[in-house]
Short mmCIF file of C-alpha atoms and ligand atoms in Angstrom, two decimals:
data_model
loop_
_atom_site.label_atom_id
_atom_site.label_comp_id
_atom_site.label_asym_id
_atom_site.label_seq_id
_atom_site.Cartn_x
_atom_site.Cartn_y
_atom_site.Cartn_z
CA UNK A 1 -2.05 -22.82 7.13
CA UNK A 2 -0.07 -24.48 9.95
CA UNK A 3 0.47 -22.33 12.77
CA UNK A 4 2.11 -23.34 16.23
CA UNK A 5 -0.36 -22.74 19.01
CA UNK A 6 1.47 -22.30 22.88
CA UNK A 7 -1.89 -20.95 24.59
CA UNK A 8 -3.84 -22.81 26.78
CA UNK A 9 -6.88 -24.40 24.67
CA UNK A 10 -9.34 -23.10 27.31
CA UNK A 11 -10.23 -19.13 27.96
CA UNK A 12 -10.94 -18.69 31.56
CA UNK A 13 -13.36 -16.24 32.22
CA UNK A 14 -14.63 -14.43 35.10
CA UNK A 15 -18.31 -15.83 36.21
CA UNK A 16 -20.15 -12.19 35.50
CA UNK A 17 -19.77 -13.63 31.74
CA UNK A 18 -22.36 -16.05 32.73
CA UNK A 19 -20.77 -19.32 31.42
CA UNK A 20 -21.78 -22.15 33.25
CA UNK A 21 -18.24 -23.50 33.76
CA UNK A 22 -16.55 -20.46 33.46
CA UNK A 23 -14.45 -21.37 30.56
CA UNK A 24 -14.84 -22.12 27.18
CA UNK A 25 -12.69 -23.73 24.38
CA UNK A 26 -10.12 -21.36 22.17
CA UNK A 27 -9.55 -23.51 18.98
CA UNK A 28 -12.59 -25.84 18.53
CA UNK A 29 -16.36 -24.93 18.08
CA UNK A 30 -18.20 -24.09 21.71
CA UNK A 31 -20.63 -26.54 22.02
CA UNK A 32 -23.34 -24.18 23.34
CA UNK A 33 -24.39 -20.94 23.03
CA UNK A 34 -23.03 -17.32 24.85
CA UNK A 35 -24.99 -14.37 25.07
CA UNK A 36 -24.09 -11.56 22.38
CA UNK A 37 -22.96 -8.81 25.24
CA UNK A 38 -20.95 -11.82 26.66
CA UNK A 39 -19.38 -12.75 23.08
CA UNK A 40 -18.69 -8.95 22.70
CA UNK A 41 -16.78 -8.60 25.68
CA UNK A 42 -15.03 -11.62 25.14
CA UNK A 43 -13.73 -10.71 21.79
CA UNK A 44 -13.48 -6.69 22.57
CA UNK A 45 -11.19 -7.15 25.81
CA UNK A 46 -8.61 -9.01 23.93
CA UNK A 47 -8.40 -6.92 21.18
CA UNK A 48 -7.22 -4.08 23.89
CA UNK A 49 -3.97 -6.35 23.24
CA UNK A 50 -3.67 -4.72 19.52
CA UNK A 51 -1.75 -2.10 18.94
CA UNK A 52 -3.13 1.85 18.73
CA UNK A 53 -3.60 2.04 15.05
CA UNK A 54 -2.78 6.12 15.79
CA UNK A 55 0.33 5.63 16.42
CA UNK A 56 1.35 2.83 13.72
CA UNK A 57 3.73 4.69 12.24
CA UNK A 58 4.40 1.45 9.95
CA UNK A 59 1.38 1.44 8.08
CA UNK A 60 0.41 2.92 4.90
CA UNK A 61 -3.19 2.47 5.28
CA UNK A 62 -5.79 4.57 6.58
CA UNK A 63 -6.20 4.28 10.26
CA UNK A 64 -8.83 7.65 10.68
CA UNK A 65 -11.99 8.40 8.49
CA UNK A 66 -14.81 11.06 9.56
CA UNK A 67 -17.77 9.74 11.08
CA UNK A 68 -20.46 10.55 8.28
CA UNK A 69 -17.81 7.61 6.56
CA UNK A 70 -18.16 5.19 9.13
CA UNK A 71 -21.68 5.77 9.10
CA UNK A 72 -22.11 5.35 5.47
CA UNK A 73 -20.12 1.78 5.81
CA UNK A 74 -22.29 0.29 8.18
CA UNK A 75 -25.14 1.34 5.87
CA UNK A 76 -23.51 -0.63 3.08
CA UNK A 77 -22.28 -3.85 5.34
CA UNK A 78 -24.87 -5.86 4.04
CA UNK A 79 -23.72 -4.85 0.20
CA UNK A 80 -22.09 -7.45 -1.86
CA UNK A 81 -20.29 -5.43 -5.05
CA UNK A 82 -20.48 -8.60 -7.41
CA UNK A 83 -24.22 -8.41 -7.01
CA UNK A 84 -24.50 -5.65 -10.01
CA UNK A 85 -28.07 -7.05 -10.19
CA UNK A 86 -29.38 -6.13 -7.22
CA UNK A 87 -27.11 -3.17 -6.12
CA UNK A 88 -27.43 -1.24 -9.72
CA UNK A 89 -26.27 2.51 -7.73
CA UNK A 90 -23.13 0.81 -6.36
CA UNK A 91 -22.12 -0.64 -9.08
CA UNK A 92 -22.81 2.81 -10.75
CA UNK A 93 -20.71 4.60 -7.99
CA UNK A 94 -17.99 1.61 -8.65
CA UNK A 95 -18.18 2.61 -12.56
CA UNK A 96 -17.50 6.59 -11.54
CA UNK A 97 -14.77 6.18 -9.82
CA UNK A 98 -12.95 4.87 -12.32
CA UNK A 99 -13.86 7.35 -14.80
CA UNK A 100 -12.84 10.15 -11.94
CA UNK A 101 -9.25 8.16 -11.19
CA UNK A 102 -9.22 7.70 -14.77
CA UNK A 103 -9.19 11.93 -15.42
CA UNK A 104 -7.24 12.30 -12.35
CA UNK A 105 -4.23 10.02 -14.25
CA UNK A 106 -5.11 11.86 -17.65
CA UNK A 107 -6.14 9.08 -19.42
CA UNK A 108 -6.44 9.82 -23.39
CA UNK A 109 -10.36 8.06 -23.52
CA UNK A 110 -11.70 10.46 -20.70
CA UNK A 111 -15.14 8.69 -21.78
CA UNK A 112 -14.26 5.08 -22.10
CA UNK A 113 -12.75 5.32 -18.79
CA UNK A 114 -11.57 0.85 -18.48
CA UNK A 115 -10.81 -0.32 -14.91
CA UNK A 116 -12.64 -1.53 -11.68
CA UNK A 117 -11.98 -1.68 -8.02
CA UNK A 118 -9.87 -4.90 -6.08
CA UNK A 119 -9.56 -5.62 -2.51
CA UNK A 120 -6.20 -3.98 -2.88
CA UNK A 121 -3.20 -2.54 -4.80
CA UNK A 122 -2.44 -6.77 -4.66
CA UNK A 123 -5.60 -7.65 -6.26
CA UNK A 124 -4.68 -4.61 -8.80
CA UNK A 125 -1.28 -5.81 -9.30
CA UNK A 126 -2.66 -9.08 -10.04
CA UNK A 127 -5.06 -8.07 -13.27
CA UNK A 128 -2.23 -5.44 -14.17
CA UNK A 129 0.39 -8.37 -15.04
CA UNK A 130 -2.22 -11.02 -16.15
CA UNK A 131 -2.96 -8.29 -18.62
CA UNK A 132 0.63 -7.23 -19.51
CA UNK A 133 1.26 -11.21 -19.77
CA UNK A 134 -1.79 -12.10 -22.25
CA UNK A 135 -0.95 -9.28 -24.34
CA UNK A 136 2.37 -10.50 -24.91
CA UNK A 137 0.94 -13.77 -25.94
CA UNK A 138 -1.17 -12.03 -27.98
CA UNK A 139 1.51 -10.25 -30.10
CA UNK A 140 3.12 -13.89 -30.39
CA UNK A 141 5.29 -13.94 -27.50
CA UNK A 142 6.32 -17.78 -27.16
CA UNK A 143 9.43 -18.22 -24.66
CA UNK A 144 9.36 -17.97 -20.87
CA UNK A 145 7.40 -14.58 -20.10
CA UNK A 146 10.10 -12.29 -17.95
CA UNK A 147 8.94 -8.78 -15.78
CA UNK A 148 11.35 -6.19 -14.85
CA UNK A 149 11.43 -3.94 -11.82
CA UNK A 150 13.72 -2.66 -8.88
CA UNK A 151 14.20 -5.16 -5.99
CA UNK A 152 12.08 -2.53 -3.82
CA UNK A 153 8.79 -3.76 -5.40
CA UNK A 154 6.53 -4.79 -3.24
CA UNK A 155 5.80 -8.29 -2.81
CA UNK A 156 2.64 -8.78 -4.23
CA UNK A 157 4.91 -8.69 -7.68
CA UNK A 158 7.08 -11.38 -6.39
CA UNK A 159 3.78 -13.44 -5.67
CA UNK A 160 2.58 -12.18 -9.46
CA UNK A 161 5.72 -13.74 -10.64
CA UNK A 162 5.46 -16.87 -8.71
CA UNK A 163 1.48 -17.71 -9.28
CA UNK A 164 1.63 -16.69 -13.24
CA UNK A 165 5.09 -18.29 -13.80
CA UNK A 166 6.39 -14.74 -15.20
CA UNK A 167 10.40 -14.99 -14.20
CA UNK A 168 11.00 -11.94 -11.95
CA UNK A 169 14.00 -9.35 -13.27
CA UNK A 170 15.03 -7.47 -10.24
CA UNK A 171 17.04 -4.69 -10.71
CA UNK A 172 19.77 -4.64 -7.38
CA UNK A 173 19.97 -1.39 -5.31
CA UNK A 174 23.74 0.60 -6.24
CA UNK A 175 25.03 2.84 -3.60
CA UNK A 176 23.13 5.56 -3.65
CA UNK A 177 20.39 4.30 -6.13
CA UNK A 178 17.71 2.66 -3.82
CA UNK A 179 15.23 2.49 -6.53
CA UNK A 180 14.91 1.28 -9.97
CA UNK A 181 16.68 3.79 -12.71
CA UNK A 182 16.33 3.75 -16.62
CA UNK A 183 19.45 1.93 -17.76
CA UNK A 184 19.47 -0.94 -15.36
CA UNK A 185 15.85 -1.65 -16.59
CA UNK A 186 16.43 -1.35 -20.14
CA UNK A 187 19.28 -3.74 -19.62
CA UNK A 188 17.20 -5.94 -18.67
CA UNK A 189 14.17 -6.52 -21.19
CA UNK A 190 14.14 -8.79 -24.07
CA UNK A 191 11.82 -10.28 -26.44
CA UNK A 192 9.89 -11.67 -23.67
CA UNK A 193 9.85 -9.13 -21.70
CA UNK A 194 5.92 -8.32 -21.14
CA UNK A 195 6.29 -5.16 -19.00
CA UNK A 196 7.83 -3.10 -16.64
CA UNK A 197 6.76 -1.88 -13.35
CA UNK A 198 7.46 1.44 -12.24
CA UNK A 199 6.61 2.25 -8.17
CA UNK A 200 5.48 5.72 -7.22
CA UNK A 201 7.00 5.72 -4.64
CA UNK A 202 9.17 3.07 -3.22
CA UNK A 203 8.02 1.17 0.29
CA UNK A 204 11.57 1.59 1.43
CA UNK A 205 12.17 5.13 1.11
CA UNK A 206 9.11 6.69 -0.42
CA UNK A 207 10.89 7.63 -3.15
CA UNK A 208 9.27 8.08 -6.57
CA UNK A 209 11.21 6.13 -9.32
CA UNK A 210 11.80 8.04 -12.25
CA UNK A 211 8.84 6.44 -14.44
CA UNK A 212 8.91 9.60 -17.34
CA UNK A 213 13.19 8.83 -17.81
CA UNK A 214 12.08 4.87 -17.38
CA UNK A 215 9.38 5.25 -20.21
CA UNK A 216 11.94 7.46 -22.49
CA UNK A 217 14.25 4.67 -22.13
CA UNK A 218 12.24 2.15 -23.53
CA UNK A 219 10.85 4.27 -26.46
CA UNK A 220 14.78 4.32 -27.77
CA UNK A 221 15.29 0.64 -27.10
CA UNK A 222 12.23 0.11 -29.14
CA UNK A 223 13.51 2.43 -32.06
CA UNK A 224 16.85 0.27 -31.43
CA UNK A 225 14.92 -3.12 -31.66
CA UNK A 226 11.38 -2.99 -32.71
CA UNK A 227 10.86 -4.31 -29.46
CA UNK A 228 7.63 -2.38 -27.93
CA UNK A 229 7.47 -2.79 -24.18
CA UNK A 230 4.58 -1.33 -21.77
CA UNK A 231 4.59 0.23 -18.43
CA UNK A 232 2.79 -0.61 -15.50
CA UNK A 233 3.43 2.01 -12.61
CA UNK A 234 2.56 0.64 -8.85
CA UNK A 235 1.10 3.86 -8.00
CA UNK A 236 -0.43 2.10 -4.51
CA UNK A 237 0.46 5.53 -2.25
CA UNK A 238 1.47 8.22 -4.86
CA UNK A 239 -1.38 7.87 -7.29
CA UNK A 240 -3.25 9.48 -4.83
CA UNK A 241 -0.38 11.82 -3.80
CA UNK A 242 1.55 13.47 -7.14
CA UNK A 243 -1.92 14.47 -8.63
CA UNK A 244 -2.53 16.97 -5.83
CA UNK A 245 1.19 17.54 -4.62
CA UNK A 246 3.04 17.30 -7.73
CA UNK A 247 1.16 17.93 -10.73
CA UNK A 248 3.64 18.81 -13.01
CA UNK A 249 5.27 15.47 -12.34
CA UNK A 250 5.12 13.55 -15.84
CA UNK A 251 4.60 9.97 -14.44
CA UNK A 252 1.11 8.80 -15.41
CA UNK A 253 -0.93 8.40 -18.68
CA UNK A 254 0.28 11.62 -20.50
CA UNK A 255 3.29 9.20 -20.79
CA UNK A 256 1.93 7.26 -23.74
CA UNK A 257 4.30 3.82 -22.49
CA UNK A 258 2.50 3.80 -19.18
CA UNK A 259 -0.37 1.13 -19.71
CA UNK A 260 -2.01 0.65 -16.81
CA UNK A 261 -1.57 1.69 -13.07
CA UNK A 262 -3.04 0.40 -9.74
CA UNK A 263 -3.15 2.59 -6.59
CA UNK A 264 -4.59 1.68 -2.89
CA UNK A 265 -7.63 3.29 -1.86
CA UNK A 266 -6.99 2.24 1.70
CA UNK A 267 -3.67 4.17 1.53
CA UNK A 268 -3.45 7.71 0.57
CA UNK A 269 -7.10 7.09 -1.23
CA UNK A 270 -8.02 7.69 2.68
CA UNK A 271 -10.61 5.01 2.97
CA UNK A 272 -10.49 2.09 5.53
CA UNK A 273 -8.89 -1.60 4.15
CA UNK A 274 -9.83 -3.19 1.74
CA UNK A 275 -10.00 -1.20 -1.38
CA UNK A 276 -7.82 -0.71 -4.38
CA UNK A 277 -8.13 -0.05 -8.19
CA UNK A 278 -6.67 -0.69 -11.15
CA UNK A 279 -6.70 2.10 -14.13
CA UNK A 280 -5.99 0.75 -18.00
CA UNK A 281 -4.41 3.70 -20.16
CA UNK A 282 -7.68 2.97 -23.12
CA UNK A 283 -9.66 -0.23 -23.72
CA UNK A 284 -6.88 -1.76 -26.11
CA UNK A 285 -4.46 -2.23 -23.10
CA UNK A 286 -6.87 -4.81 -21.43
CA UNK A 287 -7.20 -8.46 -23.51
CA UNK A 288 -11.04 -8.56 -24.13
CA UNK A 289 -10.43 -12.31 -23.57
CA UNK A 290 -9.44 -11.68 -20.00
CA UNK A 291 -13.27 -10.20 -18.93
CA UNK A 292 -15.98 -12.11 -17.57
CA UNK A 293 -19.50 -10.89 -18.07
CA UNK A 294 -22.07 -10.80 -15.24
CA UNK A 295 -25.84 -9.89 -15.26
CA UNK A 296 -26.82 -5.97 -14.44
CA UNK A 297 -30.11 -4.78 -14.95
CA UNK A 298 -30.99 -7.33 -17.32
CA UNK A 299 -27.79 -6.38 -19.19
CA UNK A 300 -24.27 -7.61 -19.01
CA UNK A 301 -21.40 -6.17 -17.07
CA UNK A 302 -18.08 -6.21 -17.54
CA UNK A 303 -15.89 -7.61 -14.85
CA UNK A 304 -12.22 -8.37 -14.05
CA UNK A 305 -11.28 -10.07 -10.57
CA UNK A 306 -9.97 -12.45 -8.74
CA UNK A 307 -13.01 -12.39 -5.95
CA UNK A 308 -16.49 -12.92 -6.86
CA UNK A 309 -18.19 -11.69 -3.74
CA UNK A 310 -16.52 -8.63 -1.93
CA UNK A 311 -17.97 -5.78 0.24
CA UNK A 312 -18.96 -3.27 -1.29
CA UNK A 313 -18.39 -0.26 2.08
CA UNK A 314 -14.89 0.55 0.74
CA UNK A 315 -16.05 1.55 -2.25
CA UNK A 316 -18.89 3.54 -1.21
CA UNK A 317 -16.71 5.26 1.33
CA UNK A 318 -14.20 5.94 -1.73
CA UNK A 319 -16.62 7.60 -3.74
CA UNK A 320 -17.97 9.38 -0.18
CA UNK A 321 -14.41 11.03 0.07
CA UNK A 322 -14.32 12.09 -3.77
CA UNK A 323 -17.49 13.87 -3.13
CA UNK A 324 -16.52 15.33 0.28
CA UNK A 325 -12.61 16.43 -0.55
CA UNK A 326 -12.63 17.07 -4.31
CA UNK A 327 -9.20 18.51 -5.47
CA UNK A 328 -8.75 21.46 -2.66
CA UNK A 329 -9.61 18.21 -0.33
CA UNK A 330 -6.95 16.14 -1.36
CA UNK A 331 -4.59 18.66 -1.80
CA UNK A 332 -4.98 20.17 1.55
CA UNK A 333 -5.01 16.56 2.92
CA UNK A 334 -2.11 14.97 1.40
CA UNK A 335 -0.31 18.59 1.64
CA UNK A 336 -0.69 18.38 4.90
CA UNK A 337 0.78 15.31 5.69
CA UNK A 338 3.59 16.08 3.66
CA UNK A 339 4.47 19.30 5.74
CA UNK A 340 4.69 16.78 8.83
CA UNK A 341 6.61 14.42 7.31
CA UNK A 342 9.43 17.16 5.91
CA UNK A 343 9.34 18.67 9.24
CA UNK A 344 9.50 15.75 11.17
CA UNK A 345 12.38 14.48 9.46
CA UNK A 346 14.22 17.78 9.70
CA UNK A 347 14.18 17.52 13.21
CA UNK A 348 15.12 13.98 13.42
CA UNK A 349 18.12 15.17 11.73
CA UNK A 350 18.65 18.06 14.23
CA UNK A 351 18.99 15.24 16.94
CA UNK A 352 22.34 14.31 15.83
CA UNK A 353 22.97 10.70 15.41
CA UNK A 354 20.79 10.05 12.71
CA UNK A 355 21.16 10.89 8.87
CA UNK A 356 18.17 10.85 6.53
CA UNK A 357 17.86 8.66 3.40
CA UNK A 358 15.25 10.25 2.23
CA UNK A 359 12.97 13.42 3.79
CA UNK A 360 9.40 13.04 3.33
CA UNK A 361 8.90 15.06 -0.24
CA UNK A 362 7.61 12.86 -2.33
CA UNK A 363 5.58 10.33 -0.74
CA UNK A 364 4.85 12.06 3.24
CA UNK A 365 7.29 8.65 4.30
CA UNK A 366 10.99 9.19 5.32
CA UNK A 367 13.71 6.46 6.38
CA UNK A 368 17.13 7.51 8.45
CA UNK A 369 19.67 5.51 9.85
CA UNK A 370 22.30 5.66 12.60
CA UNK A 371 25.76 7.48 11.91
CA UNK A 372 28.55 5.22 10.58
CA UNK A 373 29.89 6.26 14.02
CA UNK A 374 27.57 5.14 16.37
CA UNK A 375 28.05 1.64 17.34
CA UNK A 376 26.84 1.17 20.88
CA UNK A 377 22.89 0.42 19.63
CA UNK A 378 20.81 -0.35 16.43
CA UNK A 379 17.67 1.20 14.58
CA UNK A 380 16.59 -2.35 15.70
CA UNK A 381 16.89 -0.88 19.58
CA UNK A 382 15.39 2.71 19.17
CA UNK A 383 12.20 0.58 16.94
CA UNK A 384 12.02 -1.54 20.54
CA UNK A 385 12.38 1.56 22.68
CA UNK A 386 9.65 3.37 21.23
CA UNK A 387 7.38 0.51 21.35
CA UNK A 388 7.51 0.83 25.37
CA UNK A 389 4.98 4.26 24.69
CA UNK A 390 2.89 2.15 21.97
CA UNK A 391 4.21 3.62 18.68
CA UNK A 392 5.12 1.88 16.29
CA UNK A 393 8.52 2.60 14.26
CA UNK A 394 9.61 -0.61 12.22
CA UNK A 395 13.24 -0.78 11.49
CA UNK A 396 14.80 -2.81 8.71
CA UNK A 397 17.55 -3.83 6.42
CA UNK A 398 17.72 -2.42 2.57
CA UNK A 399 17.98 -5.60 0.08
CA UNK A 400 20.50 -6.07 -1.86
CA UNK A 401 23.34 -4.58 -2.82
CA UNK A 402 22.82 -2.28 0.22
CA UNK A 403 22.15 -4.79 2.73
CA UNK A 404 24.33 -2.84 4.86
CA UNK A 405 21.24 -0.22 5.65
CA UNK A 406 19.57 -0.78 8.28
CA UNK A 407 17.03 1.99 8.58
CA UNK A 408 13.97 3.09 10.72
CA UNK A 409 10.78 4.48 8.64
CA UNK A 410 8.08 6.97 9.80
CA UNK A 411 4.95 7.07 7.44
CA UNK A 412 2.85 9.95 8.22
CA UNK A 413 -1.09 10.01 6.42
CA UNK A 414 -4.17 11.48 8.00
CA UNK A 415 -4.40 12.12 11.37
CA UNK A 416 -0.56 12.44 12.10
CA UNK A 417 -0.65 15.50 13.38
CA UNK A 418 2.20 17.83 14.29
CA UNK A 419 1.46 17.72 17.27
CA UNK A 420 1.53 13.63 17.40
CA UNK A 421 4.77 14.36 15.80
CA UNK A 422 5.93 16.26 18.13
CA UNK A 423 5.30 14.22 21.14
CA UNK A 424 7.08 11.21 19.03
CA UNK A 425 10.33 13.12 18.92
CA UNK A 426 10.01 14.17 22.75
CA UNK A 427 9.71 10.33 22.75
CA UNK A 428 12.75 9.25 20.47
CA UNK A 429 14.42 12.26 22.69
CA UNK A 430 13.77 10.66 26.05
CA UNK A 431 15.06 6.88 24.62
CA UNK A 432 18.22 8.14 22.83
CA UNK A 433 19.34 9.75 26.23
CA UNK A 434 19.46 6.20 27.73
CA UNK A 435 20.32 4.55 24.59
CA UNK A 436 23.64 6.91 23.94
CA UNK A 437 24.52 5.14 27.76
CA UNK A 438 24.66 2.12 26.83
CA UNK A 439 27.89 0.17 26.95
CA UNK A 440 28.32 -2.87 24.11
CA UNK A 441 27.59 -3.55 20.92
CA UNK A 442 24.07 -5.47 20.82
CA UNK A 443 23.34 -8.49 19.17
CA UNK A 444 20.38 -8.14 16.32
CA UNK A 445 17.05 -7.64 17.19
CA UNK A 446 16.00 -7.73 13.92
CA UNK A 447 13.69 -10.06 14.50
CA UNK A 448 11.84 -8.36 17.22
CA UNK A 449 10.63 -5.51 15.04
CA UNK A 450 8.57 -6.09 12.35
CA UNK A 451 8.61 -3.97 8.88
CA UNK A 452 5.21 -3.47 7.31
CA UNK A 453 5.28 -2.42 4.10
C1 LIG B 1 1.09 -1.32 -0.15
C2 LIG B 1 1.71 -1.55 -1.48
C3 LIG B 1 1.30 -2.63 -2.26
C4 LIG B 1 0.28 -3.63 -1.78
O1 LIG B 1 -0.93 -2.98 -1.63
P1 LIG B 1 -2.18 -3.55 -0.80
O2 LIG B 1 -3.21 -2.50 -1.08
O3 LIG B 1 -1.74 -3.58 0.63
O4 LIG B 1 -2.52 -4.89 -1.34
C5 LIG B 1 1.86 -2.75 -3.51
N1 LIG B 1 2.79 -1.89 -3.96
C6 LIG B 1 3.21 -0.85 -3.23
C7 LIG B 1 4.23 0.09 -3.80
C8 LIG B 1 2.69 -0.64 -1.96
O5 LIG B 1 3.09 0.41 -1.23
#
């Protein structure tokens, strides 16, 4: 990938670092050797350029884990999880976690639990269309393969669509409707049609889409026209939320529609990157001829991937937090985060020139925007402000047809503390005072602030 370079080519470095010249290149191979405390340094001091992941109010994914985690991941380093062979207990830890997400969704097959761990709710999202696409080929589908969702999905389903040549059916956002609703999606589905995705919640908003009034739809367009479509709900934060916060939410496998779903164990799973899984309702929803067999024990495993080799840390450290939290551990966890979230947002709303889209109850994520009124500065300003005190508050427009939002987000997960909340809000305070002085309209700094989903 082509990327324009504007730093020097050399690093300049003091002399204490020991290198004979006292620089060294940036973008080719050193020709020599440094010594590892040198090489640390090197690479350590620049990374004090990153952001505080503490206060990245942007990301979803876990920025905190307890140190009996860490430690356990740099146990496992070395681990490779393809190598079933020669790592037979982490492949066995692999294999209970999907039977425990598997309960936790209320899968019918409790003991033929089918699904496996990814590099991500991407990687997930991947398998879960290649398998909604081959089993419309199996029942005979022949045209151009279409998938419908809202045009909040996430864009690993836009990169689904484009790699697997599956045309994309977005569903538009309608006034007040920033997610995907029942009707528009049924409007959309045809005999090629090989799925719909459902997101619990939405990366805008965090908003759950109604996935229980979604599936009911399609079971009376199927009476209508024999036509029977599956669900796949991109569960990537709330898979790991509604179980504990809302469980008499009807959005997961005790809706028989809902085929598979993928959540991010990174995310509200509360384990560092890089882990994800994908969950298949029984073993029929997942094309046999989609699953490649590797040696275990002398035996054959099933697997489903896109990597071969991956580290296998993630997973441990999933399992570790299964074992530590259980359900009072989750539920006190992501209950928690919630009650920051709510309250956080209630104050926001306190301050006056915001109004809330949404207020933290469902997923712990909130976006507001500025009054109508206020046109003498941007969400895209108070994101910049903020940044001068290191957090992190991306601002962004809505797609369409509410292109006209432009909003600011706050995702709170473990370790956003009230009292970190509380210190951003002295914070936002402080900058709206100078912001409310401002004289003219500004032009878009859109650009400046970046919106991770
Ligand atoms: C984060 C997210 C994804 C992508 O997940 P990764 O684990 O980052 O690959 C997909 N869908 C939704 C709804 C998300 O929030």
């Amino acid at each position: 990938m082509k990327r324009t370079r504007n730093s020097s080519e050399t690093l300049s470095i003091a002399p204490r670092f020991e290198v004979p010249d006292g620089s060294i290149p940036r973008l080719e191979l050193p020709a020599g050797e440094l010594p590892p405390d040198t090489a640390y340094q090197i690479v350590h001091d620049e990374l004090m350029l990153d952001g505080n992941a503490r206060l990245n109010a942007a990301t979803f994914v876990t920025t905190w884990m307890e140190p009996q985690a860490d430690r356990l991941m740099a146990e496992c380093f070395d681990k490779n999880m393809i190598d079933k062979d020669e790592y037979p207990q982490t492949a066995e830890i692999e294999s209970r976690c999907v039977h425990i997400l598997s309960r936790l969704w209320n899968a019918p097959e409790a003991n033929e639990a089918t699904g496996c761990s990814t590099t991500g709710s991407s990687e997930a999202a991947m398998l879960g269309g290649l398998a909604l696409k081959r089993r419309w080929q199996h029942r005979g589908g022949t045209g151009k393969p279409n998938i419908v969702m809202g045009i909040n999905v996430q864009v690993c389903w836009e990169k689904f669509a484009n790699y697997w040549d599956v045309e994309m059916r977005l569903v538009p956002m309608e006034g007040d409707r920033l997610h995907l609703d029942a009707a528009s999606a049924v409007a959309l589905c045809d005999e090629n049609t090989i799925g719909v995705v459902a997101i619990l919640g939405s990366t805008f908003d965090g908003s759950y889409e109604p996935v229980a009034e979604i599936c009911a739809a399609l079971d009376a367009y199927q009476e209508r026209t024999g036509i029977d479509i599956p669900v796949h709900v991109d569960g990537a934060s709330g898979a790991f939320v509604a179980p504990f916060l809302d469980p008499e939410l009807q959005w997961d496998f005790r809706l028989p529609r809902v085929s598979s779903i993928n959540v991010s164990g990174h995310k509200y799973g509360l384990v560092y990157p890089g882990v994800g899984w994908i969950v298949w309702r029984d073993a029929a929803a997942l094309p046999e001829d989609l699953i490649f067999w590797v040696n275990y024990l002398g035996d054959d495993m099933p697997t489903f991937a896109l990597n071969f080799s991956r580290p296998g840390a993630q997973v441990v450290a999933q399992y570790y937090n299964f074992l530590r939290l259980g359900v009072a551990g989750y539920t006190r966890v992501q209950g928690y985060s919630r009650e920051v979230a709510t309250r956080l947002s209630a104050k926001i709303e306190d301050l006056g020139p915001f109004e809330l889209i949404t207020r933290g109850d469902e997923l712990p994520v909130f976006a507001f925007k500025l009054r109508d009124d206020i046109t003498n500065y941007t969400v895209f300003d108070v994101s910049e402000a903020l940044r001068a005190r290191g957090w992190q508050v991306p601002a962004y427009t809505f797609p369409a047809n509410r292109t006209d939002i432009a909003a600011l987000r706050i995702v709170v997960r473990r370790g956003f503390t009230h009292d970190l909340a509380d210190l951003l809000l002295d914070d936002l305070r402080r900058h709206l005072a100078t912001l409310e002085k401002q004289p003219a309209p500004t032009h878009d700094a859109a650009s400046a602030a970046g919106f991770h989903h």
